[in-house]
């Protein structure tokens, strides 16, 4: 055994205790992932998938707890007030970035009371129109709406939600188009109105939009990603359609209470990245049209959250959107 091998073994031995300490930092007992949405929904399913995968290699099982009410406020507040040991973490979505714009007062600070740990991925939205609607492309739609301010309506799955705000961002970035918002209680109530032609258009998350597109029941005009997606290769992006730099997503992120020790934050990050790298997990999330991120850091997650808050707060306030 030469000197290089001996030195390498020594370095590995020195690093091993540090790695063990990082692994032992979290969780020290069964961990709780709080989802501020109902069980069985598009946020809950990925959280449970990841909790099950992480439970295979972590020292203690991760369990998902659904805490709903007032949008994401109640579940988020639970985590903000949890002990700063990382045993209770928040699995949240783009709705967290809406909070400063939607609410004048909250029982927590959506920035100061949380430490982003890991970014999970993004789910794009698709703009759909009734198949008999005269605009057949995004440029045609923009021209039609610009020439007829206030004449047309769009549907959303709820006031202040991702679909509502994605549409308002599009209208703003396409030149301040004037279209009336018709809010429904969920996508399942909104889409039939578009199918029937009573409301001509709707944004919807890609996973929900695909079946209507594939059956030819609704016409897709644009997808909210920067490049085209393999599951919808014929659907152009908003950027291709002339709305420069337009992107919007429903995204997922994991946060811990502010003040959680950084070794614990890093251990949470490592566990989620490891679970997200599993091919079966990627395949399942891909079926939900999520673009998975496997190499996020707490720092990159924090930067992304800050950019999303800076993006959405002006849109919310300019449109005068208030929570239902």
Short mmCIF file of N, CA and C in Angstrom, two decimals, residues 4 37 140 153 229 252 297 320:
data_model
loop_
_atom_site.label_atom_id
_atom_site.label_comp_id
_atom_site.label_asym_id
_atom_site.label_seq_id
_atom_site.Cartn_x
_atom_site.Cartn_y
_atom_site.Cartn_z
N UNK A 4 0.01 7.38 -1.02
CA UNK A 4 -1.22 8.04 -1.46
C UNK A 4 -2.44 7.30 -0.93
N UNK A 37 -52.59 21.18 2.57
CA UNK A 37 -53.63 20.89 1.60
C UNK A 37 -54.26 19.54 1.95
N UNK A 140 -53.08 35.08 -32.02
CA UNK A 140 -54.46 35.40 -32.40
C UNK A 140 -55.29 35.74 -31.16
N UNK A 153 -64.29 36.36 -20.95
CA UNK A 153 -64.06 35.89 -19.58
C UNK A 153 -63.01 34.78 -19.58
N UNK A 229 -42.28 20.89 -23.89
CA UNK A 229 -42.19 19.70 -23.05
C UNK A 229 -42.41 18.44 -23.89
N UNK A 252 -42.98 23.00 -5.80
CA UNK A 252 -42.99 22.39 -4.47
C UNK A 252 -41.65 22.61 -3.80
N UNK A 297 -29.96 23.14 -3.21
CA UNK A 297 -29.31 23.40 -1.93
C UNK A 297 -30.23 24.32 -1.13
N UNK A 320 -55.49 43.67 -7.62
CA UNK A 320 -56.41 43.82 -6.50
C UNK A 320 -56.97 42.50 -6.00
#
